[in-house]
mmCIF file of C-alpha atoms and ligand atoms in Angstrom:
data_model
loop_
_atom_site.group_PDB
_atom_site.id
_atom_site.type_symbol
_atom_site.label_atom_id
_atom_site.label_comp_id
_atom_site.label_asym_id
_atom_site.label_seq_id
_atom_site.Cartn_x
_atom_site.Cartn_y
_atom_site.Cartn_z
ATOM 1 C CA MET A 1 151.249 117.597 168.178
ATOM 2 C CA LYS A 2 150.746 117.026 164.487
ATOM 3 C CA LEU A 3 149.858 114.110 162.293
ATOM 4 C CA GLN A 4 152.404 113.179 159.692
ATOM 5 C CA ASN A 5 151.538 114.237 156.171
ATOM 6 C CA ILE A 6 149.043 111.879 154.535
ATOM 7 C CA ALA A 7 148.217 111.985 150.838
ATOM 8 C CA LYS A 8 144.861 113.358 149.769
ATOM 9 C CA THR A 9 143.174 114.096 146.489
ATOM 10 C CA SER A 10 141.180 117.285 146.136
ATOM 11 C CA LEU A 11 137.425 116.707 145.775
ATOM 12 C CA GLY A 12 135.832 119.720 147.484
ATOM 13 C CA TYR A 13 136.284 123.383 148.354
ATOM 14 C CA PHE A 14 137.744 124.273 151.704
ATOM 15 C CA PRO A 15 137.527 125.875 154.197
ATOM 16 C CA THR A 16 133.764 125.550 154.454
ATOM 17 C CA PRO A 17 131.999 128.635 155.831
ATOM 18 C CA LEU A 18 131.552 129.243 159.551
ATOM 19 C CA ILE A 19 128.479 131.315 160.354
ATOM 20 C CA GLU A 20 126.510 132.414 163.391
ATOM 21 C CA LEU A 21 122.818 131.482 163.576
ATOM 22 C CA LYS A 22 121.658 134.718 165.152
ATOM 23 C CA ASN A 23 117.936 134.383 164.498
ATOM 24 C CA LEU A 24 117.823 130.830 165.812
ATOM 25 C CA SER A 25 119.842 131.736 168.912
ATOM 26 C CA ARG A 26 117.542 134.685 169.619
ATOM 27 C CA LEU A 27 114.408 132.617 169.152
ATOM 28 C CA LEU A 28 115.600 129.872 171.499
ATOM 29 C CA GLN A 29 116.863 132.398 174.082
ATOM 30 C CA GLY A 30 119.721 130.100 174.912
ATOM 31 C CA PRO A 31 123.450 130.121 174.165
ATOM 32 C CA ARG A 32 124.916 131.517 170.938
ATOM 33 C CA ILE A 33 124.762 128.929 168.150
ATOM 34 C CA TRP A 34 127.178 128.785 165.232
ATOM 35 C CA MET A 35 127.276 126.469 162.256
ATOM 36 C CA LYS A 36 130.169 124.922 160.312
ATOM 37 C CA ARG A 37 128.823 124.459 156.796
ATOM 38 C CA ASP A 38 130.073 121.054 155.679
ATOM 39 C CA ASP A 39 126.842 120.866 153.689
ATOM 40 C CA LEU A 40 128.804 123.205 151.410
ATOM 41 C CA THR A 41 131.882 121.039 150.782
ATOM 42 C CA GLY A 42 130.936 121.417 147.132
ATOM 43 C CA LEU A 43 131.091 117.826 145.903
ATOM 44 C CA ALA A 44 127.722 117.094 144.263
ATOM 45 C CA LEU A 45 125.651 118.981 146.863
ATOM 46 C CA GLY A 46 128.170 118.486 149.634
ATOM 47 C CA GLY A 47 128.390 116.697 152.952
ATOM 48 C CA ASN A 48 130.836 115.281 155.445
ATOM 49 C CA LYS A 49 131.867 112.320 153.270
ATOM 50 C CA THR A 50 133.717 114.667 150.907
ATOM 51 C CA ARG A 51 136.479 115.275 153.450
ATOM 52 C CA LYS A 52 136.828 111.564 154.188
ATOM 53 C CA LEU A 53 136.891 110.603 150.515
ATOM 54 C CA GLU A 54 139.780 112.979 149.812
ATOM 55 C CA TYR A 55 141.986 110.729 151.965
ATOM 56 C CA ILE A 56 140.362 107.378 151.246
ATOM 57 C CA LEU A 57 140.359 107.738 147.473
ATOM 58 C CA ALA A 58 143.940 109.018 147.480
ATOM 59 C CA GLU A 59 144.784 105.590 148.882
ATOM 60 C CA ALA A 60 142.663 103.890 146.193
ATOM 61 C CA LEU A 61 144.570 105.820 143.508
ATOM 62 C CA ALA A 62 147.917 104.975 145.093
ATOM 63 C CA LEU A 63 146.929 101.289 144.925
ATOM 64 C CA ASN A 64 146.020 101.701 141.224
ATOM 65 C CA ALA A 65 142.392 100.765 141.754
ATOM 66 C CA ASP A 66 140.102 101.182 138.745
ATOM 67 C CA THR A 67 136.886 100.142 140.516
ATOM 68 C CA ILE A 68 135.482 101.145 143.883
ATOM 69 C CA ILE A 69 132.676 99.629 145.926
ATOM 70 C CA THR A 70 130.852 101.045 148.882
ATOM 71 C CA ALA A 71 127.564 100.509 150.694
ATOM 72 C CA GLY A 72 124.780 102.347 152.435
ATOM 73 C CA ALA A 73 121.065 102.924 152.784
ATOM 74 C CA ALA A 74 118.994 103.723 149.683
ATOM 75 C CA GLN A 75 119.271 107.457 150.426
ATOM 76 C CA SER A 76 122.929 107.264 151.520
ATOM 77 C CA ASN A 77 124.768 110.570 151.230
ATOM 78 C CA HIS A 78 128.031 108.684 151.501
ATOM 79 C CA CYS A 79 127.196 106.651 148.398
ATOM 80 C CA ARG A 80 126.154 109.774 146.434
ATOM 81 C CA GLN A 81 129.400 111.592 147.267
ATOM 82 C CA THR A 82 131.422 108.459 146.495
ATOM 83 C CA ALA A 83 129.672 108.128 143.115
ATOM 84 C CA ALA A 84 130.440 111.769 142.294
ATOM 85 C CA ALA A 85 134.078 111.394 143.354
ATOM 86 C CA ALA A 86 134.342 108.282 141.164
ATOM 87 C CA ALA A 87 133.153 110.359 138.204
ATOM 88 C CA ILE A 88 135.834 112.981 138.884
ATOM 89 C CA LEU A 89 138.549 110.346 139.227
ATOM 90 C CA GLN A 90 137.137 108.210 136.382
ATOM 91 C CA LEU A 91 136.766 105.105 138.512
ATOM 92 C CA GLU A 92 134.021 102.521 138.048
ATOM 93 C CA CYS A 93 131.690 102.771 141.049
ATOM 94 C CA HIS A 94 129.506 100.045 142.557
ATOM 95 C CA LEU A 95 127.010 100.825 145.314
ATOM 96 C CA VAL A 96 125.504 98.114 147.481
ATOM 97 C CA LEU A 97 122.298 99.660 148.798
ATOM 98 C CA GLY A 98 119.897 98.445 151.470
ATOM 99 C CA GLY A 99 116.336 97.633 150.481
ATOM 100 C CA GLU A 100 114.769 96.963 147.101
ATOM 101 C CA ALA A 101 114.680 99.058 143.949
ATOM 102 C CA PRO A 102 111.907 101.653 144.511
ATOM 103 C CA PRO A 103 109.428 102.536 141.750
ATOM 104 C CA ALA A 104 110.820 106.076 141.379
ATOM 105 C CA LEU A 105 114.339 107.442 141.684
ATOM 106 C CA THR A 106 114.433 110.357 144.091
ATOM 107 C CA GLY A 107 116.969 112.307 146.136
ATOM 108 C CA ASN A 108 120.412 110.750 146.426
ATOM 109 C CA LEU A 109 119.353 107.714 144.452
ATOM 110 C CA LEU A 110 118.566 109.809 141.405
ATOM 111 C CA LEU A 111 121.991 111.426 141.657
ATOM 112 C CA ASN A 112 123.704 108.023 141.915
ATOM 113 C CA LYS A 113 122.176 107.180 138.540
ATOM 114 C CA LEU A 114 123.355 110.473 137.068
ATOM 115 C CA PHE A 115 126.905 109.593 138.107
ATOM 116 C CA LYS A 116 126.460 106.262 136.356
ATOM 117 C CA SER A 117 127.216 104.168 139.375
ATOM 118 C CA HIS A 118 126.233 100.501 139.321
ATOM 119 C CA ILE A 119 123.554 99.851 141.919
ATOM 120 C CA HIS A 120 123.133 96.490 143.662
ATOM 121 C CA TRP A 121 120.077 96.086 145.902
ATOM 122 C CA ALA A 122 120.902 94.172 149.045
ATOM 123 C CA GLY A 123 117.644 93.874 150.989
ATOM 124 C CA GLU A 124 118.331 93.808 154.714
ATOM 125 C CA ASN A 125 122.061 94.104 154.197
ATOM 126 C CA ARG A 126 122.431 97.874 154.144
ATOM 127 C CA LYS A 127 125.878 97.942 155.738
ATOM 128 C CA GLY A 128 127.977 96.284 153.086
ATOM 129 C CA GLU A 129 127.579 92.656 154.159
ATOM 130 C CA ASP A 130 127.452 91.691 150.446
ATOM 131 C CA ILE A 131 130.602 93.575 149.415
ATOM 132 C CA PRO A 132 133.138 90.711 149.689
ATOM 133 C CA GLU A 133 131.174 88.566 147.237
ATOM 134 C CA LEU A 134 130.779 91.433 144.755
ATOM 135 C CA ALA A 135 134.458 92.357 145.085
ATOM 136 C CA ALA A 136 135.506 88.779 144.329
ATOM 137 C CA GLN A 137 133.218 88.705 141.295
ATOM 138 C CA LEU A 138 134.613 91.976 139.905
ATOM 139 C CA GLU A 139 138.168 90.814 140.535
ATOM 140 C CA ARG A 140 137.480 87.656 138.556
ATOM 141 C CA GLN A 141 136.573 90.004 135.683
ATOM 142 C CA GLY A 142 140.066 91.502 135.983
ATOM 143 C CA LYS A 143 139.117 94.689 137.832
ATOM 144 C CA LYS A 144 141.363 96.217 140.459
ATOM 145 C CA VAL A 145 138.899 96.768 143.295
ATOM 146 C CA TYR A 146 139.142 99.096 146.275
ATOM 147 C CA VAL A 147 136.473 98.926 148.971
ATOM 148 C CA VAL A 148 135.523 102.250 150.529
ATOM 149 C CA PRO A 149 134.477 101.384 154.090
ATOM 150 C CA TYR A 150 130.873 101.853 155.204
ATOM 151 C CA GLY A 151 130.286 105.565 155.801
ATOM 152 C CA GLY A 152 133.947 106.230 155.044
ATOM 153 C CA SER A 153 134.630 105.357 158.661
ATOM 154 C CA SER A 154 138.194 104.098 158.553
ATOM 155 C CA PRO A 155 141.304 105.640 160.145
ATOM 156 C CA LEU A 156 141.764 107.758 156.991
ATOM 157 C CA GLY A 157 138.167 108.994 157.243
ATOM 158 C CA ALA A 158 138.785 110.000 160.843
ATOM 159 C CA ILE A 159 142.023 111.760 159.934
ATOM 160 C CA ALA A 160 139.964 113.945 157.596
ATOM 161 C CA TYR A 161 137.894 115.153 160.559
ATOM 162 C CA ALA A 162 140.930 115.712 162.751
ATOM 163 C CA GLN A 163 142.152 118.005 159.950
ATOM 164 C CA ALA A 164 138.706 119.613 159.745
ATOM 165 C CA LEU A 165 139.083 120.746 163.359
ATOM 166 C CA THR A 166 142.430 122.288 162.451
ATOM 167 C CA GLU A 167 140.616 124.060 159.599
ATOM 168 C CA LEU A 168 138.052 125.409 162.079
ATOM 169 C CA GLN A 169 140.894 126.670 164.268
ATOM 170 C CA THR A 170 142.055 128.904 161.369
ATOM 171 C CA GLN A 171 138.569 130.503 161.299
ATOM 172 C CA LEU A 172 137.915 130.935 164.996
ATOM 173 C CA THR A 173 139.734 129.280 167.872
ATOM 174 C CA VAL A 174 138.103 125.962 168.645
ATOM 175 C CA ASP A 175 137.824 126.895 172.307
ATOM 176 C CA SER A 176 135.465 129.736 171.391
ATOM 177 C CA PHE A 177 132.940 126.919 171.453
ATOM 178 C CA SER A 178 132.026 125.160 174.666
ATOM 179 C CA HIS A 179 130.352 122.371 172.690
ATOM 180 C CA ILE A 180 130.661 121.021 169.161
ATOM 181 C CA ILE A 181 127.474 119.138 168.257
ATOM 182 C CA PHE A 182 126.838 116.978 165.199
ATOM 183 C CA ALA A 183 125.126 113.850 163.896
ATOM 184 C CA SER A 184 127.156 110.709 164.607
ATOM 185 C CA SER A 185 126.477 107.474 162.806
ATOM 186 C CA SER A 186 129.269 105.395 161.308
ATOM 187 C CA GLY A 187 131.753 107.043 163.663
ATOM 188 C CA ALA A 188 134.647 108.668 161.795
ATOM 189 C CA THR A 189 133.384 112.237 162.110
ATOM 190 C CA GLN A 190 133.308 111.854 165.871
ATOM 191 C CA ALA A 191 136.558 109.869 166.123
ATOM 192 C CA GLY A 192 138.292 112.471 163.958
ATOM 193 C CA LEU A 193 137.016 115.443 165.945
ATOM 194 C CA MET A 194 138.126 113.688 169.159
ATOM 195 C CA LEU A 195 141.570 113.193 167.680
ATOM 196 C CA GLY A 196 141.662 116.793 166.454
ATOM 197 C CA LYS A 197 140.749 118.016 169.918
ATOM 198 C CA LYS A 198 143.651 116.100 171.403
ATOM 199 C CA LEU A 199 146.075 117.407 168.790
ATOM 200 C CA LEU A 200 145.009 121.014 169.426
ATOM 201 C CA GLN A 201 144.709 120.447 173.178
ATOM 202 C CA ALA A 202 141.293 122.079 172.941
ATOM 203 C CA LYS A 203 138.656 121.995 175.654
ATOM 204 C CA SER A 204 135.385 122.050 173.693
ATOM 205 C CA GLU A 205 133.104 119.104 174.321
ATOM 206 C CA ILE A 206 132.856 116.966 171.182
ATOM 207 C CA HIS A 207 129.232 115.868 171.398
ATOM 208 C CA GLY A 208 127.812 113.420 168.872
ATOM 209 C CA ILE A 209 124.072 112.877 168.606
ATOM 210 C CA GLN A 210 123.656 109.198 167.809
ATOM 211 C CA ILE A 211 121.524 108.606 164.697
ATOM 212 C CA ASP A 212 121.486 104.858 164.189
ATOM 213 C CA LYS A 213 121.164 102.309 166.974
ATOM 214 C CA THR A 214 122.761 99.469 165.037
ATOM 215 C CA THR A 215 126.426 99.408 164.033
ATOM 216 C CA THR A 216 128.555 97.418 161.623
ATOM 217 C CA ALA A 217 131.125 96.911 164.310
ATOM 218 C CA LYS A 218 131.011 93.840 166.506
ATOM 219 C CA SER A 219 131.505 96.209 169.438
ATOM 220 C CA THR A 220 129.219 99.056 170.513
ATOM 221 C CA LEU A 221 129.432 102.329 168.567
ATOM 222 C CA SER A 222 131.154 103.928 171.578
ATOM 223 C CA ASP A 223 133.916 101.318 171.653
ATOM 224 C CA PHE A 224 134.223 101.496 167.866
ATOM 225 C CA ILE A 225 134.702 105.289 167.924
ATOM 226 C CA ILE A 226 137.280 105.145 170.715
ATOM 227 C CA ASP A 227 139.212 102.467 168.863
ATOM 228 C CA LEU A 228 138.946 104.362 165.566
ATOM 229 C CA ALA A 229 140.362 107.549 167.139
ATOM 230 C CA ARG A 230 143.373 105.566 168.367
ATOM 231 C CA LYS A 231 143.872 103.884 165.003
ATOM 232 C CA ALA A 232 143.629 107.207 163.180
ATOM 233 C CA ALA A 233 146.306 108.677 165.452
ATOM 234 C CA ALA A 234 148.493 105.641 164.760
ATOM 235 C CA ARG A 235 147.927 106.045 161.001
ATOM 236 C CA GLY A 236 149.190 109.604 161.432
ATOM 237 C CA GLY A 237 152.274 108.402 163.327
ATOM 238 C CA LEU A 238 151.132 109.210 166.860
ATOM 239 C CA GLU A 239 150.539 106.887 169.762
ATOM 240 C CA LEU A 240 147.536 108.300 171.588
ATOM 241 C CA GLY A 241 145.053 106.636 173.886
ATOM 242 C CA PHE A 242 141.338 107.441 174.061
ATOM 243 C CA SER A 243 138.828 106.405 176.673
ATOM 244 C CA HIS A 244 135.148 106.749 177.458
ATOM 245 C CA GLU A 245 136.013 110.070 179.130
ATOM 246 C CA ASP A 246 136.870 111.478 175.703
ATOM 247 C CA LEU A 247 133.544 110.358 174.255
ATOM 248 C CA HIS A 248 130.173 112.094 174.447
ATOM 249 C CA LEU A 249 127.761 110.053 172.351
ATOM 250 C CA ASN A 250 124.179 111.059 173.049
ATOM 251 C CA PRO A 251 121.639 108.220 172.537
ATOM 252 C CA ASN A 252 118.573 110.268 173.529
ATOM 253 C CA TYR A 253 117.302 111.125 170.058
ATOM 254 C CA LEU A 254 117.160 107.786 168.241
ATOM 255 C CA GLY A 255 113.400 108.206 167.825
ATOM 256 C CA ASP A 256 111.687 105.417 165.914
ATOM 257 C CA GLY A 257 114.912 104.285 164.253
ATOM 258 C CA TYR A 258 117.300 105.090 161.437
ATOM 259 C CA GLY A 259 115.800 107.136 158.607
ATOM 260 C CA ILE A 260 112.379 107.457 160.212
ATOM 261 C CA MET A 261 111.463 111.106 160.428
ATOM 262 C CA GLY A 262 109.449 112.101 163.474
ATOM 263 C CA ASN A 263 108.259 115.366 164.977
ATOM 264 C CA LEU A 264 111.707 116.159 166.379
ATOM 265 C CA GLU A 265 113.282 116.175 162.921
ATOM 266 C CA LYS A 266 110.343 117.881 161.198
ATOM 267 C CA LYS A 267 110.272 120.735 163.708
ATOM 268 C CA ALA A 268 114.023 121.278 163.516
ATOM 269 C CA ILE A 269 114.007 121.297 159.704
ATOM 270 C CA ASN A 270 111.161 123.814 159.696
ATOM 271 C CA LEU A 271 112.674 126.058 162.352
ATOM 272 C CA VAL A 272 116.114 126.305 160.784
ATOM 273 C CA ALA A 273 114.646 126.847 157.311
ATOM 274 C CA GLN A 274 112.361 129.589 158.580
ATOM 275 C CA THR A 275 114.841 131.383 160.848
ATOM 276 C CA GLU A 276 118.063 131.010 158.869
ATOM 277 C CA GLY A 277 117.125 129.949 155.336
ATOM 278 C CA ILE A 278 119.294 126.848 155.800
ATOM 279 C CA LEU A 279 118.299 123.329 154.775
ATOM 280 C CA LEU A 280 118.773 120.390 157.112
ATOM 281 C CA ASP A 281 118.163 116.777 156.133
ATOM 282 C CA PRO A 282 115.528 114.324 157.405
ATOM 283 C CA VAL A 283 117.918 111.582 158.583
ATOM 284 C CA TYR A 284 120.982 113.164 160.219
ATOM 285 C CA THR A 285 121.124 116.917 160.675
ATOM 286 C CA GLY A 286 117.389 117.261 161.308
ATOM 287 C CA ARG A 287 117.722 114.772 164.155
ATOM 288 C CA ALA A 288 120.938 116.270 165.537
ATOM 289 C CA MET A 289 119.531 119.811 165.424
ATOM 290 C CA GLY A 290 116.313 118.539 167.007
ATOM 291 C CA GLY A 291 118.474 117.164 169.809
ATOM 292 C CA LEU A 292 120.334 120.458 170.199
ATOM 293 C CA ILE A 293 117.078 122.449 170.322
ATOM 294 C CA ASP A 294 115.688 120.051 172.912
ATOM 295 C CA MET A 295 118.827 120.386 175.036
ATOM 296 C CA VAL A 296 118.600 124.192 174.875
ATOM 297 C CA ARG A 297 114.957 124.051 175.947
ATOM 298 C CA ARG A 298 115.854 121.738 178.823
ATOM 299 C CA GLN A 299 118.506 124.286 179.869
ATOM 300 C CA ARG A 300 121.310 121.824 179.430
ATOM 301 C CA PHE A 301 123.587 124.795 178.548
ATOM 302 C CA GLU A 302 124.549 127.973 180.347
ATOM 303 C CA ALA A 303 124.100 131.429 178.843
ATOM 304 C CA LYS A 304 127.872 131.808 178.533
ATOM 305 C CA ASP A 305 128.162 128.631 176.480
ATOM 306 C CA SER A 306 128.652 128.924 172.758
ATOM 307 C CA ILE A 307 127.597 126.013 170.584
ATOM 308 C CA LEU A 308 128.963 124.971 167.218
ATOM 309 C CA PHE A 309 126.559 122.837 165.217
ATOM 310 C CA TRP A 310 128.579 121.004 162.577
ATOM 311 C CA HIS A 311 126.294 120.680 159.531
ATOM 312 C CA THR A 312 127.273 117.359 157.957
ATOM 313 C CA GLY A 313 125.116 117.692 154.817
ATOM 314 C CA GLY A 314 122.444 115.336 153.551
ATOM 315 C CA THR A 315 120.109 117.868 151.990
ATOM 316 C CA PRO A 316 119.434 115.848 148.779
ATOM 317 C CA ALA A 317 117.432 113.439 150.949
ATOM 318 C CA LEU A 318 114.922 116.281 151.386
ATOM 319 C CA PHE A 319 113.869 115.448 147.833
ATOM 320 C CA SER A 320 113.173 111.814 148.652
ATOM 321 C CA GLU A 321 109.957 110.249 149.876
ATOM 322 C CA ALA A 322 110.928 111.185 153.396
ATOM 323 C CA LEU A 323 109.254 114.562 153.051
ATOM 324 C CA THR A 324 106.111 113.571 151.233
ATOM 325 C CA MET A 325 104.472 113.536 154.641
ATOM 326 C CA ASP A 326 103.211 116.921 155.749
ATOM 327 C CA ILE A 327 105.770 119.372 156.989
HETATM 328 C C1 LIG B 1 127.265 110.045 157.130
HETATM 329 C C2 LIG B 1 126.578 111.219 157.668
HETATM 330 C C3 LIG B 1 126.686 111.576 159.033
HETATM 331 C C4 LIG B 1 127.406 110.736 160.035
HETATM 332 O O1 LIG B 1 128.797 110.834 159.959
HETATM 333 P P1 LIG B 1 129.670 109.596 160.470
HETATM 334 O O2 LIG B 1 131.060 109.993 160.263
HETATM 335 O O3 LIG B 1 129.233 108.446 159.623
HETATM 336 O O4 LIG B 1 129.338 109.343 161.897
HETATM 337 C C5 LIG B 1 126.061 112.722 159.463
HETATM 338 N N1 LIG B 1 125.356 113.485 158.622
HETATM 339 C C6 LIG B 1 125.204 113.182 157.313
HETATM 340 C C7 LIG B 1 124.382 114.068 156.475
HETATM 341 C C8 LIG B 1 125.816 112.039 156.803
HETATM 342 O O5 LIG B 1 125.655 111.741 155.501
#
């Protein structure tokens, strides 16, 4: 089964590397652990939004947009990659960010400024609630606006991750891995990998570690992901059904809430830095890796299992206030 060809615009460098984390695997004395380096997608310090934006912004270009708007938290990696992509494509970029303007620009926020994006502080509304009003205002000024969905989690964003699994298959057969583990938040990474698995008829468990308890969707994140996988298939010309049996969304590592770094994240960031020289981020990959390490320690896997940790990026947030606490 294949998706029909869907336009994309090149924004990153693919395939991203696939490496084995030998020191970490040895230290944990569990299954072999590999890593897919989507922190190295190459767009302004990389991350999983690069793949999604290649499809989403191709649609914006096809619709002749000259202005894009998206939303996220103050340290949103999605917003930083969108701002960088807008610079490449010479689009005006507006970011609607949660919270208030902080006294100092750090991490992703600093980079957003470098890319000359227009920042709108939205207080509690960190998931794009204020976008319709801003879009209407910009349209009244004669701009042709395209809204990039929150987290890039639309059918096109999911299609990007279905294609990413096909990319992995060219490096090592997907079924070399018993489990594919990653941080799951706005949903398209997981929906796309689920779709990719179905297309390749692979057996690996697609296992998302849930990062954020709240969702933009009116439904639960689980229902949203299942629905998004179906819609992505439909966008690619295939009628496929997905159910809760296709979904492994692990809610055990939500900690004290979105963006709050606890011991789980700190320990994982330290361990991976010190065993592999690889940087994780405080919000997503630190939490997801913390979850993986905890599952290994609880003997959730068998020795014959082989785990792929999909690094989704986020490292610029290491340079935000998040790490001013002791590590
Ligand atoms: C956005 C993001 C995720 C979550 O991906 P979704 O497709 O939104 O679920 C994971 N890791 C990082 C670093 C991200 O920026």
